[in-house]
mmCIF file of C-alpha atoms in Angstrom:
data_model
loop_
_atom_site.group_PDB
_atom_site.id
_atom_site.type_symbol
_atom_site.label_atom_id
_atom_site.label_comp_id
_atom_site.label_asym_id
_atom_site.label_seq_id
_atom_site.Cartn_x
_atom_site.Cartn_y
_atom_site.Cartn_z
ATOM 1 C CA UNK A 27 12.705 -13.937 -2.651
ATOM 2 C CA UNK A 28 11.809 -10.223 -3.062
ATOM 3 C CA UNK A 29 12.226 -7.989 0.339
ATOM 4 C CA UNK A 30 12.582 -4.336 1.294
ATOM 5 C CA UNK A 31 13.599 -3.700 4.437
ATOM 6 C CA UNK A 32 13.189 -0.310 6.526
ATOM 7 C CA UNK A 33 13.368 0.311 10.175
ATOM 8 C CA UNK A 34 10.453 -0.408 12.460
ATOM 9 C CA UNK A 35 10.533 3.040 14.421
ATOM 10 C CA UNK A 36 12.256 5.916 14.349
ATOM 11 C CA UNK A 37 11.882 8.802 16.786
ATOM 12 C CA UNK A 38 12.953 11.981 16.239
ATOM 13 C CA UNK A 39 11.845 16.213 17.702
ATOM 14 C CA UNK A 40 9.597 18.799 16.211
ATOM 15 C CA UNK A 41 11.418 20.975 14.060
ATOM 16 C CA UNK A 42 14.287 18.220 13.545
ATOM 17 C CA UNK A 43 14.878 16.167 10.161
ATOM 18 C CA UNK A 44 14.709 12.659 9.919
ATOM 19 C CA UNK A 45 15.758 9.951 7.388
ATOM 20 C CA UNK A 46 13.721 6.514 6.687
ATOM 21 C CA UNK A 47 15.983 3.978 4.833
ATOM 22 C CA UNK A 48 14.581 1.294 2.424
ATOM 23 C CA UNK A 49 16.996 -1.103 0.777
ATOM 24 C CA UNK A 50 15.087 -3.705 -1.447
ATOM 25 C CA UNK A 51 15.883 -7.247 -3.014
ATOM 26 C CA UNK A 52 13.617 -7.776 -5.463
ATOM 27 C CA UNK A 53 13.448 -9.313 -9.420
ATOM 28 C CA UNK A 54 13.007 -6.401 -11.517
ATOM 29 C CA UNK A 55 12.958 -2.998 -10.571
ATOM 30 C CA UNK A 56 10.519 -0.067 -12.066
ATOM 31 C CA UNK A 57 10.627 2.266 -9.240
ATOM 32 C CA UNK A 58 11.138 3.089 -5.567
ATOM 33 C CA UNK A 59 7.467 5.058 -3.922
ATOM 34 C CA UNK A 60 7.126 6.120 -0.649
ATOM 35 C CA UNK A 61 3.469 6.613 1.259
ATOM 36 C CA UNK A 62 2.717 7.747 4.464
ATOM 37 C CA UNK A 63 -0.030 6.287 6.521
ATOM 38 C CA UNK A 64 -2.006 8.065 9.654
ATOM 39 C CA UNK A 65 -3.327 5.841 12.293
ATOM 40 C CA UNK A 66 -6.669 4.911 11.288
ATOM 41 C CA UNK A 67 -6.052 6.544 7.996
ATOM 42 C CA UNK A 68 -5.553 5.083 4.175
ATOM 43 C CA UNK A 69 -2.248 5.286 2.743
ATOM 44 C CA UNK A 70 -1.286 8.531 0.707
ATOM 45 C CA UNK A 71 1.225 8.549 -2.300
ATOM 46 C CA UNK A 72 4.259 10.862 -1.151
ATOM 47 C CA UNK A 73 7.046 10.245 -3.948
ATOM 48 C CA UNK A 74 8.331 8.444 -6.583
ATOM 49 C CA UNK A 75 12.145 7.591 -7.986
ATOM 50 C CA UNK A 76 12.768 5.934 -11.182
ATOM 51 C CA UNK A 77 16.205 7.575 -11.708
ATOM 52 C CA UNK A 78 19.085 7.810 -9.241
ATOM 53 C CA UNK A 79 18.963 11.022 -7.358
ATOM 54 C CA UNK A 80 17.027 13.472 -5.315
ATOM 55 C CA UNK A 81 13.247 14.163 -5.684
ATOM 56 C CA UNK A 82 12.499 17.227 -3.233
ATOM 57 C CA UNK A 83 8.625 17.969 -2.972
ATOM 58 C CA UNK A 84 8.148 20.282 -0.216
ATOM 59 C CA UNK A 85 9.312 19.405 3.009
ATOM 60 C CA UNK A 86 9.835 16.194 1.722
ATOM 61 C CA UNK A 87 12.513 14.400 -0.312
ATOM 62 C CA UNK A 88 13.150 11.110 -1.672
ATOM 63 C CA UNK A 89 16.766 9.748 -2.701
ATOM 64 C CA UNK A 90 17.513 6.483 -5.034
ATOM 65 C CA UNK A 91 20.438 4.848 -5.618
ATOM 66 C CA UNK A 92 19.757 1.950 -7.945
ATOM 67 C CA UNK A 93 23.481 0.233 -7.484
ATOM 68 C CA UNK A 94 23.209 0.253 -3.744
ATOM 69 C CA UNK A 95 19.428 -1.113 -4.232
ATOM 70 C CA UNK A 96 18.626 1.503 -1.615
ATOM 71 C CA UNK A 97 16.453 4.490 -1.180
ATOM 72 C CA UNK A 98 15.641 7.247 1.663
ATOM 73 C CA UNK A 99 13.188 9.190 2.620
ATOM 74 C CA UNK A 100 13.839 12.686 4.036
ATOM 75 C CA UNK A 101 11.771 14.711 6.297
ATOM 76 C CA UNK A 102 12.306 18.237 6.894
ATOM 77 C CA UNK A 103 10.823 21.011 9.355
ATOM 78 C CA UNK A 104 9.738 18.027 11.172
ATOM 79 C CA UNK A 105 6.015 18.795 12.516
ATOM 80 C CA UNK A 106 3.642 16.818 14.887
ATOM 81 C CA UNK A 107 1.397 16.021 11.993
ATOM 82 C CA UNK A 108 4.213 14.128 10.599
ATOM 83 C CA UNK A 109 3.492 11.581 13.129
ATOM 84 C CA UNK A 110 2.553 8.354 10.690
ATOM 85 C CA UNK A 111 3.472 5.351 9.241
ATOM 86 C CA UNK A 112 5.968 5.726 6.315
ATOM 87 C CA UNK A 113 6.135 2.729 3.965
ATOM 88 C CA UNK A 114 8.657 1.958 0.617
ATOM 89 C CA UNK A 115 7.354 0.107 -2.178
ATOM 90 C CA UNK A 116 8.972 -1.206 -5.258
ATOM 91 C CA UNK A 117 7.797 -2.494 -8.849
ATOM 92 C CA UNK A 118 9.046 -5.784 -9.100
ATOM 93 C CA UNK A 119 9.510 -7.982 -12.452
ATOM 94 C CA UNK A 120 6.332 -10.005 -12.126
ATOM 95 C CA UNK A 121 3.897 -8.099 -13.850
ATOM 96 C CA UNK A 122 4.923 -4.781 -12.146
ATOM 97 C CA UNK A 123 3.868 -5.812 -8.688
ATOM 98 C CA UNK A 124 4.288 -3.596 -6.371
ATOM 99 C CA UNK A 125 5.937 -5.050 -3.583
ATOM 100 C CA UNK A 126 6.093 -2.934 0.109
ATOM 101 C CA UNK A 127 8.307 -2.707 2.914
ATOM 102 C CA UNK A 128 6.803 -3.435 6.527
ATOM 103 C CA UNK A 129 6.583 0.278 7.269
ATOM 104 C CA UNK A 130 8.433 2.647 9.255
ATOM 105 C CA UNK A 131 6.697 4.103 12.176
ATOM 106 C CA UNK A 132 7.702 7.766 12.860
ATOM 107 C CA UNK A 133 7.452 9.215 16.379
ATOM 108 C CA UNK A 134 7.622 12.931 16.757
ATOM 109 C CA UNK A 135 8.217 14.580 20.076
ATOM 110 C CA UNK A 136 7.745 18.047 21.037
ATOM 111 C CA UNK B 28 -13.245 13.673 -9.105
ATOM 112 C CA UNK B 29 -14.330 11.374 -6.717
ATOM 113 C CA UNK B 30 -11.693 9.181 -4.872
ATOM 114 C CA UNK B 31 -11.767 5.395 -3.970
ATOM 115 C CA UNK B 32 -15.018 4.087 -2.803
ATOM 116 C CA UNK B 33 -15.042 0.828 -0.688
ATOM 117 C CA UNK B 34 -18.321 -0.371 1.068
ATOM 118 C CA UNK B 35 -19.522 -1.189 3.792
ATOM 119 C CA UNK B 36 -16.620 0.389 5.937
ATOM 120 C CA UNK B 37 -17.348 -1.982 8.635
ATOM 121 C CA UNK B 38 -18.539 -5.119 8.994
ATOM 122 C CA UNK B 39 -18.948 -7.875 11.810
ATOM 123 C CA UNK B 40 -19.099 -11.520 10.424
ATOM 124 C CA UNK B 41 -19.375 -14.913 12.239
ATOM 125 C CA UNK B 42 -16.408 -17.780 11.657
ATOM 126 C CA UNK B 43 -17.383 -20.088 9.042
ATOM 127 C CA UNK B 44 -19.505 -17.474 7.562
ATOM 128 C CA UNK B 45 -18.281 -15.435 3.672
ATOM 129 C CA UNK B 46 -18.361 -12.358 3.176
ATOM 130 C CA UNK B 47 -17.958 -9.817 -0.163
ATOM 131 C CA UNK B 48 -16.226 -6.428 -0.327
ATOM 132 C CA UNK B 49 -16.369 -3.876 -2.776
ATOM 133 C CA UNK B 50 -14.244 -1.177 -4.124
ATOM 134 C CA UNK B 51 -15.277 1.572 -6.998
ATOM 135 C CA UNK B 52 -11.693 2.673 -8.076
ATOM 136 C CA UNK B 53 -11.390 6.240 -9.434
ATOM 137 C CA UNK B 54 -13.017 7.305 -12.273
ATOM 138 C CA UNK B 55 -10.729 6.158 -15.581
ATOM 139 C CA UNK B 56 -8.371 3.899 -13.653
ATOM 140 C CA UNK B 57 -7.860 0.167 -14.803
ATOM 141 C CA UNK B 58 -6.052 -1.045 -12.291
ATOM 142 C CA UNK B 59 -7.360 -2.554 -8.734
ATOM 143 C CA UNK B 60 -5.068 -3.743 -6.268
ATOM 144 C CA UNK B 61 -6.355 -5.452 -2.578
ATOM 145 C CA UNK B 62 -4.611 -5.675 0.625
ATOM 146 C CA UNK B 63 -4.861 -6.522 4.021
ATOM 147 C CA UNK B 64 -3.482 -4.894 7.273
ATOM 148 C CA UNK B 65 -3.035 -6.223 10.539
ATOM 149 C CA UNK B 66 -2.683 -3.722 13.552
ATOM 150 C CA UNK B 67 1.061 -3.097 13.284
ATOM 151 C CA UNK B 68 1.634 -4.791 10.201
ATOM 152 C CA UNK B 69 2.653 -3.704 6.761
ATOM 153 C CA UNK B 70 0.484 -4.470 3.498
ATOM 154 C CA UNK B 71 -0.027 -7.622 2.838
ATOM 155 C CA UNK B 72 -0.635 -7.805 -1.303
ATOM 156 C CA UNK B 73 -3.565 -10.379 -1.920
ATOM 157 C CA UNK B 74 -4.171 -9.891 -5.967
ATOM 158 C CA UNK B 75 -4.217 -7.068 -8.744
ATOM 159 C CA UNK B 76 -6.629 -6.659 -11.572
ATOM 160 C CA UNK B 77 -6.459 -5.083 -15.112
ATOM 161 C CA UNK B 78 -8.776 -5.116 -17.588
ATOM 162 C CA UNK B 79 -10.975 -8.012 -16.010
ATOM 163 C CA UNK B 80 -8.078 -9.910 -15.558
ATOM 164 C CA UNK B 81 -6.098 -11.383 -12.308
ATOM 165 C CA UNK B 82 -2.477 -10.026 -12.867
ATOM 166 C CA UNK B 83 -0.758 -10.769 -9.809
ATOM 167 C CA UNK B 84 -1.503 -12.241 -6.617
ATOM 168 C CA UNK B 85 -0.324 -12.409 -3.130
ATOM 169 C CA UNK B 86 0.017 -15.762 -0.743
ATOM 170 C CA UNK B 87 -3.270 -15.926 0.519
ATOM 171 C CA UNK B 88 -5.175 -19.446 0.696
ATOM 172 C CA UNK B 89 -7.842 -19.836 -2.201
ATOM 173 C CA UNK B 90 -10.409 -18.614 0.326
ATOM 174 C CA UNK B 91 -9.680 -15.127 -1.158
ATOM 175 C CA UNK B 92 -10.683 -14.496 -4.433
ATOM 176 C CA UNK B 93 -11.655 -11.385 -6.094
ATOM 177 C CA UNK B 94 -12.966 -10.082 -9.205
ATOM 178 C CA UNK B 95 -13.057 -7.120 -11.644
ATOM 179 C CA UNK B 96 -15.876 -5.945 -13.397
ATOM 180 C CA UNK B 97 -15.842 -4.168 -17.322
ATOM 181 C CA UNK B 98 -16.428 -0.446 -15.717
ATOM 182 C CA UNK B 99 -13.249 -1.715 -13.345
ATOM 183 C CA UNK B 100 -15.307 -2.145 -10.181
ATOM 184 C CA UNK B 101 -13.827 -4.599 -7.838
ATOM 185 C CA UNK B 102 -15.112 -7.083 -5.708
ATOM 186 C CA UNK B 103 -13.198 -9.498 -3.281
ATOM 187 C CA UNK B 104 -14.595 -12.542 -1.423
ATOM 188 C CA UNK B 105 -13.341 -14.590 1.577
ATOM 189 C CA UNK B 106 -15.315 -17.773 1.978
ATOM 190 C CA UNK B 107 -15.156 -19.825 5.614
ATOM 191 C CA UNK B 108 -13.919 -17.079 7.534
ATOM 192 C CA UNK B 109 -11.074 -17.306 10.390
ATOM 193 C CA UNK B 110 -10.863 -15.408 13.198
ATOM 194 C CA UNK B 111 -7.520 -14.646 11.331
ATOM 195 C CA UNK B 112 -9.107 -12.855 8.693
ATOM 196 C CA UNK B 113 -9.688 -9.751 11.000
ATOM 197 C CA UNK B 114 -7.988 -7.187 9.489
ATOM 198 C CA UNK B 115 -8.316 -3.989 7.367
ATOM 199 C CA UNK B 116 -8.848 -4.429 3.871
ATOM 200 C CA UNK B 117 -8.144 -1.702 1.310
ATOM 201 C CA UNK B 118 -8.213 -1.332 -2.426
ATOM 202 C CA UNK B 119 -6.135 0.876 -4.669
ATOM 203 C CA UNK B 120 -6.610 1.928 -7.886
ATOM 204 C CA UNK B 121 -3.752 2.905 -10.517
ATOM 205 C CA UNK B 122 -4.084 4.519 -13.758
ATOM 206 C CA UNK B 123 -2.585 1.576 -15.697
ATOM 207 C CA UNK B 124 -1.120 -1.657 -14.408
ATOM 208 C CA UNK B 125 2.817 -0.584 -13.134
ATOM 209 C CA UNK B 126 1.909 3.070 -12.388
ATOM 210 C CA UNK B 127 3.792 4.684 -10.167
ATOM 211 C CA UNK B 128 1.246 6.118 -8.183
ATOM 212 C CA UNK B 129 -1.722 4.246 -6.179
ATOM 213 C CA UNK B 130 -4.562 5.428 -4.305
ATOM 214 C CA UNK B 131 -6.206 3.922 -1.525
ATOM 215 C CA UNK B 132 -9.952 3.564 -0.443
ATOM 216 C CA UNK B 133 -10.472 4.154 3.391
ATOM 217 C CA UNK B 134 -10.905 0.463 3.845
ATOM 218 C CA UNK B 135 -13.014 -2.122 5.057
ATOM 219 C CA UNK B 136 -12.511 -3.137 8.678
ATOM 220 C CA UNK B 137 -13.765 -6.588 9.111
ATOM 221 C CA UNK B 138 -13.977 -8.346 12.331
ATOM 222 C CA UNK B 139 -14.581 -11.964 12.646
ATOM 223 C CA UNK B 140 -15.914 -13.012 15.926
#
């Protein structure tokens, strides 16, 4: 079967750095995406990795290693507003269907 | 540019009834996907439409169906509602099938009583 594994919950302190990991097992791979969802809100796109390496967008960075079927989202200078759930998603083989992880709830403490 | 619009935002239905949810994608987007999200759960994929054709389907019973119109607007229908169908139903649009970025609507909160 196809699956994405990510931690269910991560806790960090305001101003710190946190890394959310995602490992995937899919038939076919056309890129790893990350989405953020605040409670009561809709998921919003954060980043995409199609090739190995690091992609940086402001305080957020995302990394991919296709040989390890692994990626991570790195959040720096954490702010209270970063408290949300973070989902990784992979485009797989079957008609490019987007396959989702169960999400990681990020809790930030002052 | 208007975002993805889902209607209605909230809905209360009785067990056994049917419901139709609507999604208007971003102008120019041709791919529409539907997801079910229950409290504390991830996104459960329902189906994806592109150019009026269902391209992908998740593991949901046949009570869940959908369609896409020529203007890319999409509807999903759930018949014979069950209490377990209570959830947030999210619609996402993409420019094309296989696009890396999906844009989500605010969802329809369905409560089955």
